[in-house]
Short mmCIF file of C-alpha atoms and ligand atoms in Angstrom, two decimals:
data_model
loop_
_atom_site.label_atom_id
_atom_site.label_comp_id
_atom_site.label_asym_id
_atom_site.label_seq_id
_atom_site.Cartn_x
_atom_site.Cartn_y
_atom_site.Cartn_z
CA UNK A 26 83.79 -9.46 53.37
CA UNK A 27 79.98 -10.08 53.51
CA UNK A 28 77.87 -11.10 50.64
CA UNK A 29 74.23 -12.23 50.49
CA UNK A 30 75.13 -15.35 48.84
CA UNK A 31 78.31 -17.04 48.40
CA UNK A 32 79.00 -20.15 45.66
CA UNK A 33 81.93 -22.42 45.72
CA UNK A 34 82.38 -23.35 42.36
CA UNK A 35 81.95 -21.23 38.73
CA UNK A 36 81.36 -24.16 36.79
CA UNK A 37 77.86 -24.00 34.85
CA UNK A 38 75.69 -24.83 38.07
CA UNK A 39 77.60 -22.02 39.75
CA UNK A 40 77.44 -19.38 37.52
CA UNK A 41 73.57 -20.09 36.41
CA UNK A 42 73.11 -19.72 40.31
CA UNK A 43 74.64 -16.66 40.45
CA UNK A 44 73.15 -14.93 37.37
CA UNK A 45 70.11 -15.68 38.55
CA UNK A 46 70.53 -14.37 42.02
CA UNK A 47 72.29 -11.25 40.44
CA UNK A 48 69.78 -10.31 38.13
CA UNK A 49 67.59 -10.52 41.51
CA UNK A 50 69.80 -7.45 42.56
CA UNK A 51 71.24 -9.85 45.35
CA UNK A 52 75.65 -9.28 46.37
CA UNK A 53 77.01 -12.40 45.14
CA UNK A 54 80.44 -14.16 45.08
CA UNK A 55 81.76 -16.96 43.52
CA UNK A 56 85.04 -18.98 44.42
CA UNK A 57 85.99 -20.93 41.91
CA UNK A 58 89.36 -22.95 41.84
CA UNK A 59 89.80 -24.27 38.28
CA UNK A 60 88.62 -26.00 35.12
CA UNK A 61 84.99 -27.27 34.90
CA UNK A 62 83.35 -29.55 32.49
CA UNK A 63 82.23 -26.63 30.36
CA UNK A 64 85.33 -26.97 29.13
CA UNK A 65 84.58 -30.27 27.58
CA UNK A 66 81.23 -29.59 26.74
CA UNK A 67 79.55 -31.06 23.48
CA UNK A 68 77.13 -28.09 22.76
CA UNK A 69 74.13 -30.09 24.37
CA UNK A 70 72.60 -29.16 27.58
CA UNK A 71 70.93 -32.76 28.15
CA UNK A 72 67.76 -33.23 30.14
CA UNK A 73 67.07 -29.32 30.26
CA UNK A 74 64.33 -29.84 28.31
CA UNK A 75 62.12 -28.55 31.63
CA UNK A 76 63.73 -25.36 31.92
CA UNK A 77 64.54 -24.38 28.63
CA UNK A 78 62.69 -21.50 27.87
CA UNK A 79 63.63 -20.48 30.87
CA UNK A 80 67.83 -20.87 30.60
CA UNK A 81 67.65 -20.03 26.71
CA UNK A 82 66.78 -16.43 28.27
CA UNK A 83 69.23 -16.54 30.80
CA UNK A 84 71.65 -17.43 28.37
CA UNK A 85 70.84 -14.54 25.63
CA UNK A 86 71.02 -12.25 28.24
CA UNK A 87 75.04 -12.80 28.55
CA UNK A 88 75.36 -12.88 24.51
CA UNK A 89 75.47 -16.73 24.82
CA UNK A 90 72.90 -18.00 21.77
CA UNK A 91 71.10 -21.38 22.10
CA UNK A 92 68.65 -23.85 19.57
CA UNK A 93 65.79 -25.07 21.54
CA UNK A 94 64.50 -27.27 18.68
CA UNK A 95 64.42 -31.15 18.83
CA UNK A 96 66.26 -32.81 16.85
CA UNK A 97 69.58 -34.87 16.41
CA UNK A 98 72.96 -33.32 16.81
CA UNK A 99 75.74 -35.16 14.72
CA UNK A 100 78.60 -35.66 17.64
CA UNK A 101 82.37 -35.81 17.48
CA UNK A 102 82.82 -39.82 17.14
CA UNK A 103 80.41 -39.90 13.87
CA UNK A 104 77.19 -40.89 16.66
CA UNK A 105 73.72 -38.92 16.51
CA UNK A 106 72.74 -37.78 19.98
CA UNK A 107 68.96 -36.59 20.42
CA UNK A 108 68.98 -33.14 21.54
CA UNK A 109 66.62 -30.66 22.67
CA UNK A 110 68.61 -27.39 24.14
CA UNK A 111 72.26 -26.97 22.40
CA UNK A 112 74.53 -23.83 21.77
CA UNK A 113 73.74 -22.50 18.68
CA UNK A 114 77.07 -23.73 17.45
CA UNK A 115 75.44 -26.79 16.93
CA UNK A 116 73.48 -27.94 13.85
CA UNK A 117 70.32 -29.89 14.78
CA UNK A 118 69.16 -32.08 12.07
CA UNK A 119 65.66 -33.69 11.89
CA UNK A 120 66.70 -36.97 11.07
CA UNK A 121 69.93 -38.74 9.97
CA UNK A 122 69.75 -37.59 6.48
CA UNK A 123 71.44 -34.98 6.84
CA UNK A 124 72.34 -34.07 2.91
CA UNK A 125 72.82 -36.15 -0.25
CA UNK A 126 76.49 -35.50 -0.31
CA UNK A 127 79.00 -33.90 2.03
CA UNK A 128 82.49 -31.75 1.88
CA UNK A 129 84.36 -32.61 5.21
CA UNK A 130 86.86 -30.24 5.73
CA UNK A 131 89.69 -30.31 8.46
CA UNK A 132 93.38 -29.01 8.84
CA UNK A 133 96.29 -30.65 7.95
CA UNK A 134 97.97 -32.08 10.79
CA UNK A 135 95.29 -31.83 13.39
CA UNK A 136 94.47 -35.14 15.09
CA UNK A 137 91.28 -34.18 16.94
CA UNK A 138 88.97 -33.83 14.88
CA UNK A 139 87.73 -37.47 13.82
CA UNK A 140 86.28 -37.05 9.80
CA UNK A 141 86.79 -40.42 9.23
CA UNK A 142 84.63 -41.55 12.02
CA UNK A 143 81.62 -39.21 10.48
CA UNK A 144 82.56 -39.94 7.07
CA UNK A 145 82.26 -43.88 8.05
CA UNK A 146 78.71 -43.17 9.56
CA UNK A 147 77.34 -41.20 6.57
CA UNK A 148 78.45 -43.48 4.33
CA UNK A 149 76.70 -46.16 5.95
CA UNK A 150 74.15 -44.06 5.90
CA UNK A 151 74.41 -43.56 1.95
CA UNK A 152 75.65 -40.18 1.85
CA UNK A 153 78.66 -39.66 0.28
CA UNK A 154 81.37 -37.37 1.89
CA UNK A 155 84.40 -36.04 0.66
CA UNK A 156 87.37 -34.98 2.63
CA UNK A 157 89.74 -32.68 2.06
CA UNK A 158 92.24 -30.85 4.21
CA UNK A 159 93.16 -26.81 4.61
CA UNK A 160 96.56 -26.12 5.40
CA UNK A 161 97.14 -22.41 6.43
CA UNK A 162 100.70 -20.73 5.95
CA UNK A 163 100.30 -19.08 9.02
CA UNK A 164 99.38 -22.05 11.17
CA UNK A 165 102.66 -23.52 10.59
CA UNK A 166 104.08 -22.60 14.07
CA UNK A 167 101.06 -24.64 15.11
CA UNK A 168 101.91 -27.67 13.29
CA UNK A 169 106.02 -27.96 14.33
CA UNK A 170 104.42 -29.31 17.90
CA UNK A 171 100.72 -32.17 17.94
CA UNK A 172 100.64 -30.19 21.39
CA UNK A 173 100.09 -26.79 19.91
CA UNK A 174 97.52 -28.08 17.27
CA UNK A 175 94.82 -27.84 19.68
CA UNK A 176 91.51 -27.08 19.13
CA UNK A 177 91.89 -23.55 21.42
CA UNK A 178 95.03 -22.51 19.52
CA UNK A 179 93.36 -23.12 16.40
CA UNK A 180 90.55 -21.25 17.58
CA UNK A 181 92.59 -18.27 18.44
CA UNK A 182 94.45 -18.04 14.70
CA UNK A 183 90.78 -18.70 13.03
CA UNK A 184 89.12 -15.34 15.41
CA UNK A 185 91.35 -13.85 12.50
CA UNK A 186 91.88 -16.16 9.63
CA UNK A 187 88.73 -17.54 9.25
CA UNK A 188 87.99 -15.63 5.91
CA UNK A 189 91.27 -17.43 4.52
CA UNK A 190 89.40 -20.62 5.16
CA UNK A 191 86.28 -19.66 3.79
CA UNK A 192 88.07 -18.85 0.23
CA UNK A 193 90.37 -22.40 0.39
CA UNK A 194 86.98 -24.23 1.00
CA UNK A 195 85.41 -22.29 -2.00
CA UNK A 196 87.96 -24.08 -3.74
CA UNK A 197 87.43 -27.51 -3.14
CA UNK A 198 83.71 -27.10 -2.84
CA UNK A 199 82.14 -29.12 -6.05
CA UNK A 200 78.48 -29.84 -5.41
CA UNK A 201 77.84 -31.02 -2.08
CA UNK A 202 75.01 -29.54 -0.36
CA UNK A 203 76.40 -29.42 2.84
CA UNK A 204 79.88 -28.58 4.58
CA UNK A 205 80.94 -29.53 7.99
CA UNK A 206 83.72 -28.18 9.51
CA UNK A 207 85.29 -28.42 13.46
CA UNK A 208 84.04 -26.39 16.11
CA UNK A 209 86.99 -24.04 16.20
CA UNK A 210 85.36 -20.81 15.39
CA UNK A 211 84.10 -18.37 16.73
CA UNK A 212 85.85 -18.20 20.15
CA UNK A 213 85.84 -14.86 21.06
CA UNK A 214 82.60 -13.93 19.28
CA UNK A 215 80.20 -16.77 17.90
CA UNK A 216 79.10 -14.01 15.28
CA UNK A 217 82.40 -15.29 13.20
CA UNK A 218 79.59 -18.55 12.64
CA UNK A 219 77.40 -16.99 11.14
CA UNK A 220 79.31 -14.90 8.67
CA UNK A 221 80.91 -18.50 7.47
CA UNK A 222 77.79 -19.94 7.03
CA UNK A 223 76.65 -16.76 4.52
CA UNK A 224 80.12 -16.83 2.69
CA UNK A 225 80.02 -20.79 1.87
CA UNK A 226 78.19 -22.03 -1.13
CA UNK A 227 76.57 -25.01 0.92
CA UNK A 228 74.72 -25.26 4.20
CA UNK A 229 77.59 -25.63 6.79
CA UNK A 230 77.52 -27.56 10.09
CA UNK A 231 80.43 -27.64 12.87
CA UNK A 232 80.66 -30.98 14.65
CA UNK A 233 82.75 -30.63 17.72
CA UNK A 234 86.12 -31.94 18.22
CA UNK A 235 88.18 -34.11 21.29
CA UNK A 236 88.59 -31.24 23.85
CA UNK A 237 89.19 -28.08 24.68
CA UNK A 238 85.62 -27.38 23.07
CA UNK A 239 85.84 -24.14 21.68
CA UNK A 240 81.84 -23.45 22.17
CA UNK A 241 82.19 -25.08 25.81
CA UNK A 242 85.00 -22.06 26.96
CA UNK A 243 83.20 -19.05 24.64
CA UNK A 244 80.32 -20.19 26.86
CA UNK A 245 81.94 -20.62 30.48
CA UNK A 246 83.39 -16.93 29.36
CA UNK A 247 80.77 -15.45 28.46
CA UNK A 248 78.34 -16.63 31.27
CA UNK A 249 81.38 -15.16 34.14
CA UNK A 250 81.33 -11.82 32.13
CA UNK A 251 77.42 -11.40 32.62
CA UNK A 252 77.96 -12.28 36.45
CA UNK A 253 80.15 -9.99 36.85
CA UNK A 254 78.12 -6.50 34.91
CA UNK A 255 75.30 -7.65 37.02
CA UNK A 256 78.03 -6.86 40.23
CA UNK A 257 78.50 -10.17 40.75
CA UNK A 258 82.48 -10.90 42.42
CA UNK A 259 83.96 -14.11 40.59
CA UNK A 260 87.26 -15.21 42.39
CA UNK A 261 88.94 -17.46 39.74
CA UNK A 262 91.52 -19.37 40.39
CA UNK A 263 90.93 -19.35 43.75
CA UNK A 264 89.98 -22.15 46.29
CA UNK A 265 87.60 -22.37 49.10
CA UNK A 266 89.57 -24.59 51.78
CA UNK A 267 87.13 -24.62 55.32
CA UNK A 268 83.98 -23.92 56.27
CA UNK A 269 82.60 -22.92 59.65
CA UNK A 270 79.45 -24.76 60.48
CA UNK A 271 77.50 -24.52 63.67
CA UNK A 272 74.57 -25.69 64.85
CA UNK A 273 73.41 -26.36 61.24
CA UNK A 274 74.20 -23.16 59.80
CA UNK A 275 77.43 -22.13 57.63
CA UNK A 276 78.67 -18.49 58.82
CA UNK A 277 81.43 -17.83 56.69
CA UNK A 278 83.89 -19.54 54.50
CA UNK A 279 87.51 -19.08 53.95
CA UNK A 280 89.81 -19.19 50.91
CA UNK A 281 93.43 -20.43 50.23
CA UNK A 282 94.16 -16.72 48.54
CA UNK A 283 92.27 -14.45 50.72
CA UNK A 284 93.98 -16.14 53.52
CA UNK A 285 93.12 -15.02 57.10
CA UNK A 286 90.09 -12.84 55.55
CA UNK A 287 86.80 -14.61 55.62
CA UNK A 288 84.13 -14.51 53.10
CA UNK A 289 80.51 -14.01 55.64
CA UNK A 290 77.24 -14.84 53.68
CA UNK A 291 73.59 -15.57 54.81
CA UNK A 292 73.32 -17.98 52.10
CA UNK A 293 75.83 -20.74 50.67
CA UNK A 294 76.07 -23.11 47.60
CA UNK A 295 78.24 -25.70 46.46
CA UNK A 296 78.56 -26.02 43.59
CA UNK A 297 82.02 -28.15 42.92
CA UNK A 298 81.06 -30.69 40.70
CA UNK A 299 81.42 -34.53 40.64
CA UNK A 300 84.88 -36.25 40.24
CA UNK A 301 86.42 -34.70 37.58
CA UNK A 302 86.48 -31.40 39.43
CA UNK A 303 87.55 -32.81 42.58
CA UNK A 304 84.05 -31.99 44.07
CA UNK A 305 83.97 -35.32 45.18
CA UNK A 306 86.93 -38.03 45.71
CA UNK A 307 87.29 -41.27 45.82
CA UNK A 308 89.87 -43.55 47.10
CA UNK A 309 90.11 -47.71 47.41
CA UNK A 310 88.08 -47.33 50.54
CA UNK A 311 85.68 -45.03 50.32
CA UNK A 312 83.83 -41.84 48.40
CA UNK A 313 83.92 -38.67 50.02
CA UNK A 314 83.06 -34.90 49.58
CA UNK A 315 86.60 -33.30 50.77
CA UNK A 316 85.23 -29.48 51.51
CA UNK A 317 82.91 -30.02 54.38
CA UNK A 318 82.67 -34.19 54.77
CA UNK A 319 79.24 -33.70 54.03
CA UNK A 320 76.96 -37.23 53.74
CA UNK A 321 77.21 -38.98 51.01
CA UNK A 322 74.68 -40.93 49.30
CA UNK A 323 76.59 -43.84 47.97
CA UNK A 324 77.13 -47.72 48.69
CA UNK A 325 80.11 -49.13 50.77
CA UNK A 326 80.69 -52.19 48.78
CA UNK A 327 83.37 -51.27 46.59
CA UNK A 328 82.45 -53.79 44.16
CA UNK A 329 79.10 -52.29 43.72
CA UNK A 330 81.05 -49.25 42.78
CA UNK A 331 81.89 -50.23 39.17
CA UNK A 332 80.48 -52.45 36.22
CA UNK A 333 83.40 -54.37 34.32
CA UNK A 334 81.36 -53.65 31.22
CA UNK A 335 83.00 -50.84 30.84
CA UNK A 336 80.50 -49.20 27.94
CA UNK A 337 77.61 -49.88 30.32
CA UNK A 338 76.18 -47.20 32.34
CA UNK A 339 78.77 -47.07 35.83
CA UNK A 340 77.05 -47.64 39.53
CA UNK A 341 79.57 -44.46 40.71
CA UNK A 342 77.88 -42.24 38.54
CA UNK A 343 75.01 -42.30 40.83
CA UNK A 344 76.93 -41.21 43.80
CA UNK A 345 76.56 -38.06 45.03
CA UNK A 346 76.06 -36.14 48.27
CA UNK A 347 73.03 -36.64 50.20
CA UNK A 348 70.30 -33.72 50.27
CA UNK A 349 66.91 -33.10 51.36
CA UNK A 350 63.71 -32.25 49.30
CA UNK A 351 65.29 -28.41 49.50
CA UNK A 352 68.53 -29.36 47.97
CA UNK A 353 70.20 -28.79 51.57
CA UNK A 354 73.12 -30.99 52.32
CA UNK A 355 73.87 -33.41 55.45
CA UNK A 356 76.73 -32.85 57.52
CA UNK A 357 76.97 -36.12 60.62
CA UNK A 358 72.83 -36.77 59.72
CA UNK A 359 71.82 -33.49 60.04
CA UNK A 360 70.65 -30.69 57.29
CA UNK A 361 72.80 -27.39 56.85
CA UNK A 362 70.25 -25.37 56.36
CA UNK A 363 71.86 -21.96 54.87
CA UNK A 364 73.65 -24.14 52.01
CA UNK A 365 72.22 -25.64 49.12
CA UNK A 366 74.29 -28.39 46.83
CA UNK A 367 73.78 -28.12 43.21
CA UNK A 368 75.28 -29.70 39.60
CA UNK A 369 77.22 -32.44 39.50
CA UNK A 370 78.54 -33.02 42.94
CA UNK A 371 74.89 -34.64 43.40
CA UNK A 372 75.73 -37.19 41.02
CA UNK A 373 72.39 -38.92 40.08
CA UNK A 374 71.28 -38.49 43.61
CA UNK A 375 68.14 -36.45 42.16
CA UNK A 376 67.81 -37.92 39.11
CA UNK A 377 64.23 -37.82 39.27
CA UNK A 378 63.53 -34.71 40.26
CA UNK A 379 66.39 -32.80 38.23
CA UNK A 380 67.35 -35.56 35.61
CA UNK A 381 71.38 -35.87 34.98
CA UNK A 382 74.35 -33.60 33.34
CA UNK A 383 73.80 -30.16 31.78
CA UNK A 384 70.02 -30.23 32.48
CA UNK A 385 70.50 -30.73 36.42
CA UNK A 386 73.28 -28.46 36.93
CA UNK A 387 70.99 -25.89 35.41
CA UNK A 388 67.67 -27.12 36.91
CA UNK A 389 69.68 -27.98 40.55
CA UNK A 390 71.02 -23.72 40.03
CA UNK A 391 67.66 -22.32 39.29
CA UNK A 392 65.95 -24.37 42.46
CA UNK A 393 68.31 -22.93 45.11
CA UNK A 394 68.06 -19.45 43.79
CA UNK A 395 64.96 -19.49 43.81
CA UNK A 396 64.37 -20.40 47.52
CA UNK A 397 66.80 -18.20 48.08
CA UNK A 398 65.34 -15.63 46.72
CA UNK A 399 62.07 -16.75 48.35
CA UNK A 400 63.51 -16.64 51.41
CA UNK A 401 63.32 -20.61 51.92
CA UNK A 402 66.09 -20.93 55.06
C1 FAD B 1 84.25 -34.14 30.88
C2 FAD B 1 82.79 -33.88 30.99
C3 FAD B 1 82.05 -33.49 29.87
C4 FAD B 1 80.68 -33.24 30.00
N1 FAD B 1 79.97 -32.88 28.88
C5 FAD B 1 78.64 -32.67 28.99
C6 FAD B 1 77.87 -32.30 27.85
O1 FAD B 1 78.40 -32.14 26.75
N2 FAD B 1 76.54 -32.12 28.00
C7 FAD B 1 75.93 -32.28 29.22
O2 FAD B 1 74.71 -32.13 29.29
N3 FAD B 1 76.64 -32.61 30.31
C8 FAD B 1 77.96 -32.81 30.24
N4 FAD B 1 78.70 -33.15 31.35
C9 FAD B 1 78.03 -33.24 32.63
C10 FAD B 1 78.45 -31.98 33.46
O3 FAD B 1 78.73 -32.47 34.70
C11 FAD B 1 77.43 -30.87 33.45
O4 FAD B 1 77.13 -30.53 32.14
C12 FAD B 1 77.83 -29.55 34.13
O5 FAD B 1 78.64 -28.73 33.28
C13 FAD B 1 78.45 -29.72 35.49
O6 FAD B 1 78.52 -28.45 36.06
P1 FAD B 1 78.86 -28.20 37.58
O7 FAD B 1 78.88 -26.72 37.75
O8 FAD B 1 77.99 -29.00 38.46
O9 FAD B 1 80.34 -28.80 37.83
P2 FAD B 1 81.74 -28.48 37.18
O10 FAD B 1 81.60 -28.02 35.80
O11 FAD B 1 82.57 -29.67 37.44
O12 FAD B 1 82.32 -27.23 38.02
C14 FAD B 1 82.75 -27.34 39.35
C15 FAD B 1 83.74 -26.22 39.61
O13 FAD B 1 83.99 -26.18 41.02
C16 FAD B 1 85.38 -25.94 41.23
N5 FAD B 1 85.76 -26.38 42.59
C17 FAD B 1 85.89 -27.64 43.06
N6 FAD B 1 86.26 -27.58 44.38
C18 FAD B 1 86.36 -26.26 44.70
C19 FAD B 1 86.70 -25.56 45.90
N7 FAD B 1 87.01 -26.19 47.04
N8 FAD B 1 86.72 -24.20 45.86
C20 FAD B 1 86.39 -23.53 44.73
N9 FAD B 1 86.05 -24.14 43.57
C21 FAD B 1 86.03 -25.49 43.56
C22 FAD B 1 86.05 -26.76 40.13
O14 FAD B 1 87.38 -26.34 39.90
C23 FAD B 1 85.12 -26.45 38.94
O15 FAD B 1 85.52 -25.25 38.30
C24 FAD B 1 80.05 -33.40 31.26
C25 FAD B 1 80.81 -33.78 32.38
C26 FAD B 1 82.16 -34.02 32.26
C27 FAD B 1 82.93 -34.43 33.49
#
C-alpha cells in the first residue's frame, strides 16, 4: 500500500498532522496502536497560545468547539490553572471569584469527582458552596461495582438521562448563582452542554473529573472522524513494529496486523508520544525510543534522571529524541530525512521553539505538515 504520508501514532500530534495534510488533499495513513493522553486530557491545550487561531479552526472543522479566551480554568483537585485555548467544555473564569455562592452537584457513589477538594478552595476563597448528591434509579447497575462508576459509563447513561438530572438539580437549587457539575456530559455530542446550561436556573460550569475525561475521548473521536471524511486511512488498534531505513531515508514501514504487507510512503512521522504511550522507554540503564533506536537527547547519569522532590518539576521530562531545526530525527548521528518526530516523544527537547504538552504536540503537527506540504525533504 502506498500513501503520501504515513504517521505512527493517532494521538493528538498525529491526528492534527494528518488533518492538516488531508485537508491539503494529500493520501494519508495513520497507525495507531492504543490509548493516548487525550484520554486523560483536562480540557486545556497548554502553551498553544501561538497557534490558536489557527487549531481553534482546525478543530471546528471536525465539530470539536474550543474557548480561546484567557482566563483561569477551575481544575479537578480544587487548583486554578491559567488557560488560554480549552475545549469549550470548560468554563474560563476571569479571576478566582467565580460566584458569591455555589451548588456542587455529584452522584451518589461516584468517587472521582473530588467536590470537597473545590468546595475546600472556594471556601477559602469566601464563597460558599453547597453539596448535594443525585442518585439516578437507573444508574443503579452502575453503582453495585466502584469499577463501573466511571466517568465514561456515566457519560454513556447521561447522552440519555441528562434531562432527569437537570429536573433533580432544579430541586435542590436555592439561590446560588452558579452550578458546577462533572464533566460527564456530552460524550457523544457536546450540544447535550449547552442545552443544560439553558435548562438550569444558575450559570453552570463542569470541572473535570480523575480519568477517563469525557471531553478528552469526545475529542480524540471526533478529531479521527474528520481524518477519515477528508480520506484519510486510520488503522486503530494497530501497531507499527519495523522500519526500513537506508541511507537516511525511511521507504516503507510494516505493521503487526497487516503482517507481510508493507505500508510505502514518501513522507513519515512519528508521532508515539512520551512514556506513557510507550513512545519512549526507559529501563534502570538507559532511555530509549524502541521503534527505530533513534538518538536520544537525554543524560546517562541515572541520578540526573529524577528529583526526590517529587512535586518539583522531573529532569526525565526533558528527555526526548534528538531532532534537527526541521524536526527530523537521528538514527547512529545522522538525520532521516523523509521522517519528522512530533508531540510528546520529543519530551522538552524543543521547548523553546514549540513550548511543552498540548501546545507542542499541536505546534510540533502543524510544522511537519507544513514542510511537507512545502516540499521540505
Ligand atoms: C496522562 C497525561 C495527561 C495529559 N494531559 C494534558 C492536558 O490536560 N493538557 C495538556 O496541554 N497536555 C497534557 N498532556 C501532555 C500530552 O502529552 C499532550 O497533550 C498530547 O496529547 C500528547 O500527544 P501525542 O500525540 O504526542 O502523544 P500521545 O497522546 O501519547 O499519543 C501517542 C500514540 O501513539 C501510539 N503508539 C505508540 N507506539 C506506537 C507504534 N509503534 N505504532 C503505532 N502507534 C503507536 C500510542 O498508543 C498513542 O496512541 C498530558 C500527558 C499525559 C501523559
Amino acid at each position: 500500500m502506498r500513501f503520501d504520508t504515513v504517521i505512527i501514532g493517532g494521538g493528538l500530534a498525529g491526528l492534527t498532522a494528518g488533518i492538516s495534510l488531508q485537508e491539503a488533499g494529500r493520501k494519508v495513513a495513520i497507525v495507531s496502536a492504543g490509548q493516548n493522553a487525550m484520554h486523560f486530557f483536562s480540557g486545556n491545550f497548554e502553551d498553544a497560545g501561538p497557534v490558536r487561531d489557527r487549531v481553534a479552526a482546525l478543530f471546528a472543522a471536525a465539530g470539536v468547539r474550543t474557548n480561546a479566551t484567557d482566563g483561569l480554568q477551575l481544575m479537578a483537585m480544587g487548583k486554578f490553572k491559567n488557560v488560554s485555548l480549552t475545549l469549550e467544555d470548560v468554563t474560563v473564569f476571569p479571576d478566582e471569584h467565580i460566584a458569591e455562592k455555589v451548588l456542587l452537584v455529584n452522584f451518589a457513589g461516584y468517587h472521582d469527582f473530588f467536590g470537597t477538594f473545590i468546595a475546600e478552595t472556594l471556601e477559602n476563597l469566601g464563597i460558599s458552596c453547597r453539596i448535594r448528591f443525585v442518585r439516578l434509579a437507573e444508574m443503579e447497575s452502575l453503582r453495585t461495582s466502584p469499577s463501573e462508576m466511571r466517568s465514561v459509563n456515566i457519560a454513556r447513561m447521561m447522552d440519555e438521562y441528562w434531562e432527569k438530572v437537570v429536573t433533580d438539580i432544579r430541586v435542590l437549587h436555592k439561590d446560588e448563582d452558579l452550578i458546577l457539575l462533572p464533566q460527564v456530559f456530552g460524550l457523544k455530542d457536546a450540544a447535550v452542554l449547552d442545552k443544560i446550561r439553558k435548562a438550569l436556573p444558575a450559570r453552570v460550569a463542569f470541572v473535570g473529573t480523575m480519568p477517563p475525561s469525557v471531553p478528552g475521548i469526545r475529542t480524540q473521536m471526533l478529531l479521527k472522524h474528520r481524518f477519515e471524511v477528508l480520506g484519510g486511512t486510520f488503522l486503530m488498534g494497530d501497531e507499527v513494529t519495523s522500519a526500513a531505513l537506508h541511507e537516511g531515508i525511511i521507504s516503507s514501514i510494516t505493521t503487526r496486523n497487516l503482517d507481510t504487507v508493507r505500508l510505502f510512503a514518501d513522507h513519515f512521522i512519528i508521532a508515539t508520544g512520551g512514556f506513557f504511550s510507550k513512545g519512549l522507554v526507559s529501563t534502570p540503564t538507559q532511555v530509549y525510543e524502541p521503534l527505530i533506536g533513534l538518538d536520544m537527547d537525554y543524560s546517562e547519569d541515572r541520578n540526573a534522571w529524577y528529583n526526590e522532590e517529587f512535586f518539583e518539576s522531573q529532569p526525565y521530562m526533558n528527555f526526548g529524541v534528538k531532532t534537527d531545526a526541521e524536526l527530523h530525527p537521528f538514527k547512529d548521528g545522522e538525520p532521516i530525512r523523509n521522517m519528522y518526530a512530533i508531540g510528546s516523544i520529543l519530551g522538552n527537547t524543543r521547548k523553546e521553539d514549540f513550548g511543552t504538552a498540548a501546545g507542542l504536540a499541536i505546534r510540533t503537527a502543524f510544522a511537519a505538515a507544513d514542510a511537507i506540504k512545502g516540499g521540505n525533504v
